[in-house]
CSV table of C-alpha atoms and ligand atoms in Angstrom, one decimal:
chain,number,residue,atom,x,y,z
A,1,MET,CA,-0.1,0.0,0.0
A,2,SER,CA,1.2,3.5,-0.7
A,3,GLU,CA,1.1,6.5,1.5
A,4,PRO,CA,-1.8,8.8,1.1
A,5,GLN,CA,-0.3,11.8,-1.4
A,6,SER,CA,-0.2,14.8,0.0
A,7,ALA,CA,-2.9,16.7,-1.6
A,8,THR,CA,-3.2,20.6,-1.2
A,9,PHE,CA,-6.4,22.5,-1.2
A,10,ALA,CA,-7.1,25.9,-2.6
A,11,PRO,CA,-8.1,28.0,-0.1
A,12,ARG,CA,-11.8,28.5,0.5
A,13,ILE,CA,-13.8,29.4,3.6
A,14,PHE,CA,-17.2,28.5,4.7
A,15,SER,CA,-19.4,29.6,7.4
A,16,GLY,CA,-22.9,29.1,8.8
A,17,VAL,CA,-25.1,30.7,10.5
A,18,GLN,CA,-28.8,29.2,11.9
A,19,PRO,CA,-31.9,31.5,11.1
A,20,SER,CA,-33.7,31.2,14.2
A,21,GLY,CA,-34.5,34.2,16.5
A,22,GLN,CA,-32.8,37.1,16.4
A,23,LEU,CA,-29.6,37.8,15.7
A,24,THR,CA,-26.9,39.3,18.2
A,25,LEU,CA,-24.2,41.6,18.9
A,26,GLY,CA,-22.5,38.3,19.3
A,27,ASN,CA,-23.3,37.0,16.1
A,28,TYR,CA,-22.2,39.9,14.2
A,29,LEU,CA,-18.8,40.8,15.9
A,30,GLY,CA,-18.0,37.3,16.4
A,31,ALA,CA,-18.7,35.9,13.1
A,32,ILE,CA,-20.5,38.3,10.7
A,33,ARG,CA,-18.2,41.1,10.8
A,34,ASN,CA,-14.9,39.2,10.0
A,35,PHE,CA,-17.0,36.7,7.0
A,36,VAL,CA,-16.5,40.4,5.7
A,37,PRO,CA,-13.1,41.0,4.6
A,38,LEU,CA,-12.2,37.1,3.8
A,39,GLN,CA,-14.2,37.6,0.6
A,40,ASP,CA,-11.3,39.7,-1.0
A,41,THR,CA,-9.1,36.8,-0.5
A,42,HIS,CA,-10.5,34.0,-0.9
A,43,THR,CA,-13.6,31.5,-2.3
A,44,CYS,CA,-16.7,32.1,0.2
A,45,LEU,CA,-19.6,30.6,0.8
A,46,TYR,CA,-21.7,32.1,3.8
A,47,CYS,CA,-25.0,30.0,4.4
A,48,MET,CA,-28.1,30.3,6.1
A,49,VAL,CA,-28.1,26.4,8.0
A,50,ASP,CA,-31.7,26.2,8.6
A,51,LEU,CA,-31.8,22.0,8.1
A,52,HIS,CA,-29.6,22.9,12.2
A,53,ALA,CA,-32.1,25.3,13.1
A,54,ILE,CA,-35.2,22.8,12.4
A,55,THR,CA,-33.1,19.8,15.1
A,56,VAL,CA,-35.6,22.0,17.5
A,57,TRP,CA,-39.2,23.1,16.9
A,58,GLN,CA,-39.2,26.1,14.6
A,59,ASP,CA,-42.8,27.4,13.4
A,60,PRO,CA,-42.4,27.5,9.8
A,61,GLU,CA,-43.5,31.0,8.9
A,62,GLU,CA,-41.1,32.2,11.7
A,63,LEU,CA,-38.2,29.6,10.1
A,64,ALA,CA,-38.8,31.7,6.4
A,65,ARG,CA,-38.6,35.1,8.3
A,66,ALA,CA,-35.7,34.6,9.8
A,67,THR,CA,-33.8,32.9,7.6
A,68,ARG,CA,-34.4,36.1,4.7
A,69,HIS,CA,-33.7,38.1,8.2
A,70,VAL,CA,-30.1,36.5,8.7
A,71,ALA,CA,-29.7,36.7,4.7
A,72,ALA,CA,-30.5,40.7,5.2
A,73,ALA,CA,-27.8,40.8,7.9
A,74,PHE,CA,-25.1,39.5,5.9
A,75,ILE,CA,-25.6,42.0,3.0
A,76,ALA,CA,-26.5,44.6,5.0
A,77,SER,CA,-23.2,43.9,7.1
A,78,GLY,CA,-21.1,43.7,3.9
A,79,LEU,CA,-21.2,40.9,2.5
A,80,ASP,CA,-21.4,40.7,-1.6
A,81,SER,CA,-23.9,38.1,-3.0
A,82,VAL,CA,-21.4,38.4,-6.2
A,83,LYS,CA,-18.4,37.8,-4.4
A,84,SER,CA,-19.8,35.0,-2.2
A,85,ALA,CA,-22.2,32.5,-2.7
A,86,LEU,CA,-25.1,33.6,0.0
A,87,PHE,CA,-27.4,30.5,0.3
A,88,ASN,CA,-30.0,28.4,2.5
A,89,GLN,CA,-28.6,25.0,2.8
A,90,SER,CA,-32.1,23.1,2.6
A,91,GLN,CA,-31.7,24.1,-1.0
A,92,VAL,CA,-28.3,22.3,-1.6
A,93,ALA,CA,-29.7,18.4,-0.9
A,94,GLU,CA,-25.9,17.4,-0.9
A,95,HIS,CA,-25.2,18.7,2.5
A,96,ALA,CA,-27.6,16.2,3.4
A,97,GLN,CA,-26.3,13.5,1.5
A,98,LEU,CA,-23.1,13.9,2.6
A,99,ALA,CA,-24.0,14.6,6.3
A,100,TRP,CA,-24.8,10.9,6.4
A,101,VAL,CA,-21.7,9.2,4.9
A,102,PHE,CA,-20.2,11.3,8.5
A,103,ASN,CA,-23.4,10.0,10.1
A,104,CYS,CA,-21.5,6.5,9.2
A,105,VAL,CA,-18.0,8.0,10.1
A,106,ALA,CA,-18.2,9.8,13.5
A,107,ARG,CA,-18.6,7.7,16.2
A,108,LEU,CA,-20.6,7.5,18.7
A,109,GLY,CA,-18.0,7.8,21.8
A,110,TRP,CA,-17.3,11.6,19.8
A,111,LEU,CA,-20.8,12.9,19.5
A,112,ASN,CA,-21.4,11.8,23.3
A,113,ARG,CA,-19.0,14.5,24.1
A,114,MET,CA,-20.1,17.2,22.5
A,115,THR,CA,-21.2,20.1,24.8
A,116,GLN,CA,-23.7,22.3,22.6
A,117,PHE,CA,-26.0,18.9,22.5
A,118,LYS,CA,-25.7,18.8,25.9
A,119,GLU,CA,-26.7,22.0,27.1
A,120,LYS,CA,-29.2,22.1,24.3
A,121,ALA,CA,-31.1,18.6,25.5
A,122,GLY,CA,-30.8,19.9,28.8
A,123,LYS,CA,-31.6,17.2,31.5
A,124,ASP,CA,-34.7,15.4,29.7
A,125,ARG,CA,-32.0,14.2,27.0
A,126,GLU,CA,-34.4,10.8,25.6
A,127,LYS,CA,-36.7,13.8,24.4
A,128,ALA,CA,-34.0,15.5,22.6
A,129,SER,CA,-34.2,14.7,18.7
A,130,VAL,CA,-32.0,12.7,16.8
A,131,GLY,CA,-31.0,15.5,14.4
A,132,LEU,CA,-29.7,17.5,17.5
A,133,TYR,CA,-27.0,14.5,18.3
A,134,ALA,CA,-26.0,14.2,14.7
A,135,TYR,CA,-25.9,18.1,14.5
A,136,PRO,CA,-22.1,18.0,14.7
A,137,THR,CA,-22.0,15.7,11.3
A,138,LEU,CA,-24.1,17.7,9.3
A,139,MET,CA,-21.8,20.8,10.3
A,140,ALA,CA,-19.0,18.7,9.6
A,141,ALA,CA,-20.6,18.0,6.1
A,142,ASP,CA,-21.7,22.0,5.3
A,143,ILE,CA,-18.0,22.6,5.9
A,144,LEU,CA,-16.2,19.5,3.9
A,145,LEU,CA,-18.7,19.8,1.0
A,146,TYR,CA,-16.8,22.7,-0.4
A,147,LYS,CA,-13.2,21.1,0.9
A,148,ALA,CA,-13.2,24.2,3.1
A,149,THR,CA,-9.4,25.2,4.7
A,150,GLY,CA,-10.9,27.9,6.9
A,151,VAL,CA,-14.2,28.6,8.5
A,152,PRO,CA,-14.8,31.8,10.4
A,153,VAL,CA,-16.6,31.2,14.1
A,154,GLY,CA,-16.8,32.5,17.4
A,155,GLU,CA,-15.5,30.5,19.9
A,156,ASP,CA,-18.0,28.2,21.1
A,157,GLN,CA,-17.6,26.6,17.6
A,158,LYS,CA,-14.5,25.4,18.5
A,159,GLN,CA,-15.4,22.1,19.8
A,160,HIS,CA,-17.7,21.3,16.5
A,161,LEU,CA,-14.8,21.8,14.5
A,162,GLU,CA,-12.1,19.7,16.0
A,163,LEU,CA,-14.9,17.2,15.6
A,164,THR,CA,-14.8,18.2,12.0
A,165,ARG,CA,-11.4,17.7,11.6
A,166,ASP,CA,-11.3,14.2,13.6
A,167,ILE,CA,-13.8,13.3,10.6
A,168,ALA,CA,-12.0,14.0,7.6
A,169,GLN,CA,-8.7,12.5,9.6
A,170,LYS,CA,-11.0,8.9,9.9
A,171,PHE,CA,-12.2,9.5,6.1
A,172,ASN,CA,-9.1,10.0,4.7
A,173,ASN,CA,-7.3,7.0,6.8
A,174,ASP,CA,-10.0,4.8,6.2
A,175,TRP,CA,-10.0,5.0,2.5
A,176,GLY,CA,-6.0,5.4,2.2
A,177,LYS,CA,-6.8,9.1,0.1
A,178,GLU,CA,-7.0,12.2,1.1
A,179,VAL,CA,-10.1,14.0,-0.2
A,180,PHE,CA,-10.9,15.8,2.9
A,181,PRO,CA,-8.8,19.0,4.2
A,182,LEU,CA,-8.4,19.4,8.1
A,183,THR,CA,-10.1,23.0,8.0
A,184,GLU,CA,-8.9,25.3,10.1
A,185,PRO,CA,-11.3,27.5,12.6
A,186,LEU,CA,-10.7,31.0,12.5
A,187,ILE,CA,-11.7,32.7,15.8
A,188,LEU,CA,-10.9,36.0,14.6
A,189,GLY,CA,-10.9,39.7,16.6
A,190,ASP,CA,-11.2,40.4,20.1
A,191,ALA,CA,-15.0,39.9,20.6
A,192,THR,CA,-14.8,36.1,20.3
A,193,ARG,CA,-17.1,35.5,22.8
A,194,VAL,CA,-19.7,37.9,23.8
A,195,MET,CA,-21.3,37.6,27.2
A,196,SER,CA,-25.1,38.5,28.3
A,197,LEU,CA,-25.8,41.9,29.2
A,198,ARG,CA,-27.6,40.5,32.6
A,199,ASP,CA,-24.8,37.5,33.3
A,200,GLY,CA,-21.1,38.0,32.6
A,201,THR,CA,-20.6,34.3,32.8
A,202,LYS,CA,-23.5,33.8,30.0
A,203,LYS,CA,-23.1,34.1,26.4
A,204,MET,CA,-25.2,35.9,25.1
A,205,SER,CA,-27.6,34.1,22.4
A,206,LYS,CA,-30.1,34.4,20.4
A,207,SER,CA,-32.3,32.1,22.6
A,208,ASP,CA,-32.2,33.4,26.1
A,209,PRO,CA,-35.9,34.4,27.1
A,210,SER,CA,-34.7,37.6,28.3
A,211,ASP,CA,-34.4,40.2,25.5
A,212,LEU,CA,-32.8,42.5,27.7
A,213,SER,CA,-29.7,39.8,27.8
A,214,ARG,CA,-28.9,40.8,24.2
A,215,ILE,CA,-28.2,43.7,21.8
A,216,ASN,CA,-30.3,42.4,18.4
A,217,MET,CA,-28.4,43.4,15.4
A,218,SER,CA,-32.4,45.1,14.7
A,219,ASP,CA,-32.7,46.8,17.8
A,220,ASP,CA,-33.5,50.7,17.3
A,221,ARG,CA,-31.7,53.3,19.1
A,222,ASP,CA,-33.8,53.5,21.9
A,223,ALA,CA,-33.5,49.7,22.5
A,224,ILE,CA,-30.1,49.5,22.4
A,225,ALA,CA,-29.5,52.7,25.0
A,226,THR,CA,-31.9,50.8,27.1
A,227,LYS,CA,-30.1,47.8,26.9
A,228,ILE,CA,-26.8,49.2,28.1
A,229,ARG,CA,-28.6,51.3,30.8
A,230,LYS,CA,-30.0,48.3,32.4
A,231,ALA,CA,-26.6,46.2,31.7
A,232,LYS,CA,-26.3,44.3,35.2
A,233,THR,CA,-22.6,46.2,36.5
A,234,ASP,CA,-20.9,45.6,39.7
A,235,PRO,CA,-20.7,49.4,41.7
A,236,GLU,CA,-16.4,49.9,41.2
A,237,PRO,CA,-15.8,52.4,38.6
A,238,LEU,CA,-13.5,51.1,35.6
A,239,PRO,CA,-9.9,49.9,36.0
A,240,GLU,CA,-7.2,52.0,36.1
A,241,THR,CA,-5.4,48.5,34.3
A,242,VAL,CA,-6.7,45.7,32.2
A,243,ASP,CA,-5.7,43.4,35.2
A,244,GLY,CA,-8.3,45.0,37.2
A,245,LEU,CA,-11.3,43.7,35.2
A,246,GLU,CA,-10.5,40.2,36.0
A,247,GLY,CA,-13.0,38.9,38.2
A,248,ARG,CA,-15.5,41.1,36.8
A,249,PRO,CA,-17.0,39.8,34.2
A,250,GLU,CA,-19.7,42.0,33.2
A,251,ALA,CA,-17.3,45.2,33.4
A,252,ASP,CA,-14.7,43.3,30.8
A,253,ASN,CA,-17.8,42.0,29.1
A,254,LEU,CA,-18.9,45.8,28.4
A,255,VAL,CA,-14.9,47.1,28.0
A,256,GLY,CA,-14.5,44.3,25.6
A,257,ILE,CA,-17.6,45.1,23.2
A,258,TYR,CA,-17.0,49.2,23.3
A,259,GLY,CA,-13.5,47.9,22.0
A,260,ALA,CA,-14.6,45.3,19.4
A,261,LEU,CA,-17.3,48.1,17.9
A,262,ALA,CA,-14.9,51.1,18.0
A,263,GLY,CA,-12.1,49.3,16.8
A,264,ILE,CA,-9.8,49.3,19.6
A,265,SER,CA,-7.9,47.2,21.7
A,266,LYS,CA,-9.4,46.9,25.8
A,267,ASP,CA,-6.2,48.6,26.7
A,268,GLU,CA,-7.0,51.8,24.6
A,269,VAL,CA,-11.0,51.6,26.0
A,270,ILE,CA,-9.0,51.4,29.8
A,271,ARG,CA,-6.9,54.3,28.8
A,272,GLN,CA,-9.7,56.4,28.0
A,273,PHE,CA,-12.3,55.4,30.7
A,274,GLY,CA,-10.2,54.1,33.7
A,275,GLY,CA,-11.2,55.7,37.0
A,276,GLN,CA,-14.9,56.3,35.6
A,277,GLY,CA,-18.0,55.3,36.4
A,278,PHE,CA,-20.4,53.2,34.3
A,279,GLY,CA,-23.0,56.5,34.7
A,280,VAL,CA,-20.2,57.6,32.2
A,281,PHE,CA,-19.1,54.6,30.6
A,282,LYS,CA,-22.5,53.3,29.5
A,283,PRO,CA,-24.2,56.1,27.4
A,284,ALA,CA,-20.2,56.1,25.8
A,285,LEU,CA,-21.0,52.4,24.5
A,286,ALA,CA,-24.6,53.1,24.1
A,287,ASP,CA,-23.6,56.0,21.6
A,288,VAL,CA,-20.7,53.7,19.6
A,289,ALA,CA,-23.3,50.8,19.5
A,290,VAL,CA,-25.8,53.0,17.3
A,291,GLU,CA,-23.4,54.3,15.5
A,292,ARG,CA,-21.6,51.4,14.4
A,293,LEU,CA,-25.0,49.2,14.3
A,294,GLY,CA,-27.5,51.7,13.1
A,295,PRO,CA,-26.6,51.9,9.7
A,296,ILE,CA,-26.5,48.2,9.3
A,297,ARG,CA,-30.0,48.0,10.8
A,298,ASP,CA,-31.4,50.7,8.3
A,299,GLU,CA,-30.2,48.7,5.4
A,300,MET,CA,-31.4,45.5,6.9
A,301,VAL,CA,-35.0,46.7,6.9
A,302,ARG,CA,-34.4,48.4,3.5
A,303,ILE,CA,-33.3,45.1,2.1
A,304,GLU,CA,-36.3,42.7,3.9
A,305,SER,CA,-38.9,45.1,2.3
A,306,ASP,CA,-38.5,43.0,-0.9
A,307,PRO,CA,-38.0,39.4,-0.1
A,308,ALA,CA,-38.3,38.4,-3.8
A,309,SER,CA,-34.9,39.9,-4.8
A,310,LEU,CA,-34.1,38.7,-1.7
A,311,ASP,CA,-34.7,34.9,-2.7
A,312,ALA,CA,-33.3,35.5,-6.3
A,313,ILE,CA,-30.3,36.3,-4.5
A,314,LEU,CA,-30.3,32.9,-2.8
A,315,ARG,CA,-31.2,30.7,-5.5
A,316,ASP,CA,-28.2,32.1,-7.6
A,317,GLY,CA,-26.1,31.4,-4.5
A,318,ALA,CA,-27.6,27.9,-3.8
A,319,ARG,CA,-27.0,27.5,-7.9
A,320,ARG,CA,-23.0,28.0,-7.5
A,321,ALA,CA,-23.1,26.3,-4.1
A,322,ARG,CA,-24.3,23.4,-6.1
A,323,GLU,CA,-21.6,23.8,-8.7
A,324,MET,CA,-18.6,23.2,-6.1
A,325,ALA,CA,-20.5,20.6,-3.9
A,326,VAL,CA,-21.7,17.9,-7.1
A,327,PRO,CA,-17.9,16.6,-7.5
A,328,VAL,CA,-17.1,16.8,-4.5
A,329,LEU,CA,-19.9,14.3,-3.5
A,330,ASP,CA,-19.7,12.4,-6.7
A,331,GLU,CA,-16.0,11.7,-5.5
A,332,VAL,CA,-16.9,10.4,-2.1
A,333,TYR,CA,-19.4,8.2,-3.9
A,334,ASP,CA,-16.8,6.7,-6.3
A,335,VAL,CA,-13.9,6.3,-3.0
A,336,LEU,CA,-17.0,4.2,-0.8
A,337,GLY,CA,-18.0,2.3,-4.2
A,338,LEU,CA,-21.2,4.0,-4.6
A,339,VAL,CA,-22.2,3.1,-7.8
A,340,ARG,CA,-23.8,6.2,-9.9
B,1,AMP,P1,-25.6,30.5,15.8
B,1,AMP,O1,-26.4,31.9,16.4
B,1,AMP,O2,-25.5,29.7,16.7
B,1,AMP,O3,-26.0,29.9,14.5
B,1,AMP,O4,-23.8,31.7,16.0
B,1,AMP,C1,-23.6,32.0,13.9
B,1,AMP,C2,-22.1,32.5,14.9
B,1,AMP,O5,-22.0,33.3,15.4
B,1,AMP,C3,-21.4,30.9,15.2
B,1,AMP,O6,-19.8,31.2,14.5
B,1,AMP,C4,-21.0,31.1,16.5
B,1,AMP,O7,-20.0,31.0,17.4
B,1,AMP,C5,-21.3,33.2,16.7
B,1,AMP,N1,-21.7,33.8,18.0
B,1,AMP,C6,-22.8,33.4,18.5
B,1,AMP,N2,-22.9,34.0,19.5
B,1,AMP,C7,-21.6,34.9,20.3
B,1,AMP,C8,-21.3,35.5,20.9
B,1,AMP,N3,-22.0,35.4,22.1
B,1,AMP,N4,-20.0,35.9,21.1
B,1,AMP,C9,-19.3,35.6,20.0
B,1,AMP,N5,-20.0,34.8,18.9
B,1,AMP,C10,-21.4,34.4,19.3
B,2,LIG,N1,-23.2,25.4,14.5
B,2,LIG,C1,-23.3,26.2,14.2
B,2,LIG,C2,-23.6,27.4,15.5
B,2,LIG,O1,-24.6,27.0,16.0
B,2,LIG,C3,-23.9,26.8,12.8
B,2,LIG,C4,-22.9,26.1,11.3
B,2,LIG,C5,-23.1,25.0,11.0
B,2,LIG,C6,-21.9,26.7,10.7
B,2,LIG,N2,-22.9,24.3,9.9
B,2,LIG,C7,-22.1,25.0,9.9
B,2,LIG,C8,-21.0,27.3,11.5
B,2,LIG,C9,-20.7,25.4,9.3
B,2,LIG,C10,-19.7,27.1,10.8
B,2,LIG,C11,-19.9,26.2,10.0
B,2,LIG,O2,-23.1,28.3,15.4
């Protein structure tokens, strides 16, 4: 047996966002805004992962609305539908086909370790859908269907990307061919884990029952200002050095958000605001948030008011994605001996 040949893979970027609920500042800072510059250097595919969303119950009308909402957020944030393929996952059937193959590659033990499943399934695991359990194999299929070499995501997706690499490696080993790259997670910027405004130890999440816990990309300036004003803090003024943020999760989070929105480091934020109370810092934070998010929100409203044009963009994106996907799935079927 000869060693598998070392294939080189063209640089390609894939990422996905679930169309469920409202997009948050966490989605924007941790993921979407990092998608934009990659368009100039790489072939990029950005996806509304609707098949992932349905691993938990989704109201049909709400799912359709949320799919267009994420697409509008992508475009309003600067994604260009000519440079990048923007599409929804369910429209490229090859995602589900490759996911089945990966269900046969991934081991139960690997999936049992996934923390997102444990969190989402909660106490009554017997009642979780089989889809929720297999969620990571579909995610690996999303990525490897395009032989993506890089995936921009927030920190919470690290474990899923490790599993994607494990699946690629086992596939390549089992069939003795270097079919798939070992994809690199691209966890970029200073806001890879934006925390809840109500609890600095919890991730800001679109599924948190309290709307006050998050800034939504569609919030208007009043909502943004109110949520920041009500954000949980401690009674101390901001410290004189960044080290002083240790053990103060809420203060640390707000400083991090300010820096990410203003495009400066936490050090610089502390240089400007160290020693000041939240009575001064919170209004400044609200201003910078409104300044950054306001124009994106206005653009989202405009784009969402014309769903027919949006749907045409997504259909075109799906067509281009399929053109890239079909040869890869054909290659996989040939490697496995699935006659076609
Ligand atoms: P989801 O909303 O779970 O589909 O997440 C879409 C993208 O946003 C993923 O890359 C996540 O890692 C990222 N993301 C979600 N919430 C946060 C957060 N609070 N901080 C940073 N990134 C996040
Ligand atoms: N699991 C990701 C999340 O919850 C969404 C996702 C699905 C994804 N498929 C992907 C992200 C492929 C990156 C690449 O955030």
